[in-house]
Tab-separated table of C-alpha atoms in Angstrom:
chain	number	residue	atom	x	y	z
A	1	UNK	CA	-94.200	48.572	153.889
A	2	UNK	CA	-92.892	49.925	150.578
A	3	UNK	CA	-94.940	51.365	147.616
A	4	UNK	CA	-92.244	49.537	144.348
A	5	UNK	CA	-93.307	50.513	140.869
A	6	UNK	CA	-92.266	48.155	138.048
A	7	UNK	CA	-91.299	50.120	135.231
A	8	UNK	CA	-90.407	47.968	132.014
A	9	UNK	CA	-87.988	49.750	129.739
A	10	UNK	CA	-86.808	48.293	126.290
A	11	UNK	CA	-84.213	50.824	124.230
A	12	UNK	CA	-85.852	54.422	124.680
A	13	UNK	CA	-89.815	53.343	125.009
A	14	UNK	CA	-90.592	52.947	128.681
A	15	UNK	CA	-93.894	51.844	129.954
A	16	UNK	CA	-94.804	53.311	133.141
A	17	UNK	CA	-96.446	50.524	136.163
A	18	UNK	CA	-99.385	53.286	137.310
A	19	UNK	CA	-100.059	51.162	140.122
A	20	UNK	CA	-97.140	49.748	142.187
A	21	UNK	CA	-97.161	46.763	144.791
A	22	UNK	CA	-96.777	47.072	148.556
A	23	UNK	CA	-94.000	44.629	149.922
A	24	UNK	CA	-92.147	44.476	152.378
A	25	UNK	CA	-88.431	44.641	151.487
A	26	UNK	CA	-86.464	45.531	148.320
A	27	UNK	CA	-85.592	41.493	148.176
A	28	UNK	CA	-89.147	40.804	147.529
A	29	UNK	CA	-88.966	43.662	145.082
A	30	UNK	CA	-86.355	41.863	143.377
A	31	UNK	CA	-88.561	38.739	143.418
A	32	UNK	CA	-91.405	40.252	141.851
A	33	UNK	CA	-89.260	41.618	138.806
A	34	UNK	CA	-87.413	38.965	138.056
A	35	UNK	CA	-90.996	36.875	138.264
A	36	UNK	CA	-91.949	39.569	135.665
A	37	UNK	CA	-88.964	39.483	133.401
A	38	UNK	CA	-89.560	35.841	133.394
A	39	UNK	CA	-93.070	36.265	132.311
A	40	UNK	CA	-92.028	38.173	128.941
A	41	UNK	CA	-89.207	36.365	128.511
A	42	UNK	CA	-91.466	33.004	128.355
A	43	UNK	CA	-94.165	35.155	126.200
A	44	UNK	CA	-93.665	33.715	122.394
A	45	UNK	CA	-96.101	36.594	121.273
A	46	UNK	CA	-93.174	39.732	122.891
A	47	UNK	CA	-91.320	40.701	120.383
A	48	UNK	CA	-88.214	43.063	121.760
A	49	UNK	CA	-84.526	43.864	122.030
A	50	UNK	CA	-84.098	42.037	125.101
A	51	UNK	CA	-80.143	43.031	125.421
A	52	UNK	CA	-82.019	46.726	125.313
A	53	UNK	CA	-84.538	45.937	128.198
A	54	UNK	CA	-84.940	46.089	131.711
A	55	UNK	CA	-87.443	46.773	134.899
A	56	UNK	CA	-86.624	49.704	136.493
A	57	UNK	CA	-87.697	49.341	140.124
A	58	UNK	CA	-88.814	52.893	141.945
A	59	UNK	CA	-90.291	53.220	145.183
A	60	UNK	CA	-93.276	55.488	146.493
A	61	UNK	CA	-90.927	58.385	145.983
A	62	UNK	CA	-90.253	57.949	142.770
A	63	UNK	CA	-86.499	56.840	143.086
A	64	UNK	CA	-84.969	54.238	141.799
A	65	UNK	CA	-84.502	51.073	143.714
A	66	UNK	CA	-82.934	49.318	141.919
A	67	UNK	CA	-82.583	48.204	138.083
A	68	UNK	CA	-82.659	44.328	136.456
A	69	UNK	CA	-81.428	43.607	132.954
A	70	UNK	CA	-83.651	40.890	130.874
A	71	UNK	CA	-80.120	39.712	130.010
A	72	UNK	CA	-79.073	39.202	133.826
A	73	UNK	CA	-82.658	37.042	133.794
A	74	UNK	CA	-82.505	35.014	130.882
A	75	UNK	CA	-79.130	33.902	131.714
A	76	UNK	CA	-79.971	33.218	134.903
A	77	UNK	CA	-82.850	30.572	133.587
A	78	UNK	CA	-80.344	29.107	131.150
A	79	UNK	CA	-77.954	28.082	133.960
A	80	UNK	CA	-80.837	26.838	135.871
A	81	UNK	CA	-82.575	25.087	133.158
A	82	UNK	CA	-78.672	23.583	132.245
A	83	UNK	CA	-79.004	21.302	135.575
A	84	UNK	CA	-82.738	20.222	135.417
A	85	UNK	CA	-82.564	17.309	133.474
């Protein structure tokens, strides 16, 4: 199992995830984030330059895993919400 820390950055302010999740692979990594990015995206109250913002995903040795846009995730949901009808 892998230590991933979920770093949120938006333009040059980054706020650091002190804590970190143990999963299993870097696909449940990616699941986690994008359930994240999801979560702000949905929050009326966050109030950011989403085109600006992303998770940066490290692992227990502080490298980087992998990164996910909030634009890559909110136009993801728009396609999906386009067929639920």
């Amino acid at each position: 199992m892998t230590v991933y820390y979920f770093h949120f950055q938006s333009g040059r302010r980054l706020i650091i995830d002190p804590e970190g999740v143990e999963l299993q692979s870097t696909a449940d990594a990616l699941e986690v984030a994008a359930k994240l990015a999801t979560g702000l995206l949905d929050d009326r109250e966050m109030s950011c330059d989403w085109t600006r913002s992303a998770f940066r995903v490290e692992d227990q040795h502080q490298r980087r895993v992998f990164r996910l846009p909030m634009t890559a995730v909110r136009n993801r949901d728009n396609r999906s919400r386009a067929f639920v009808n």
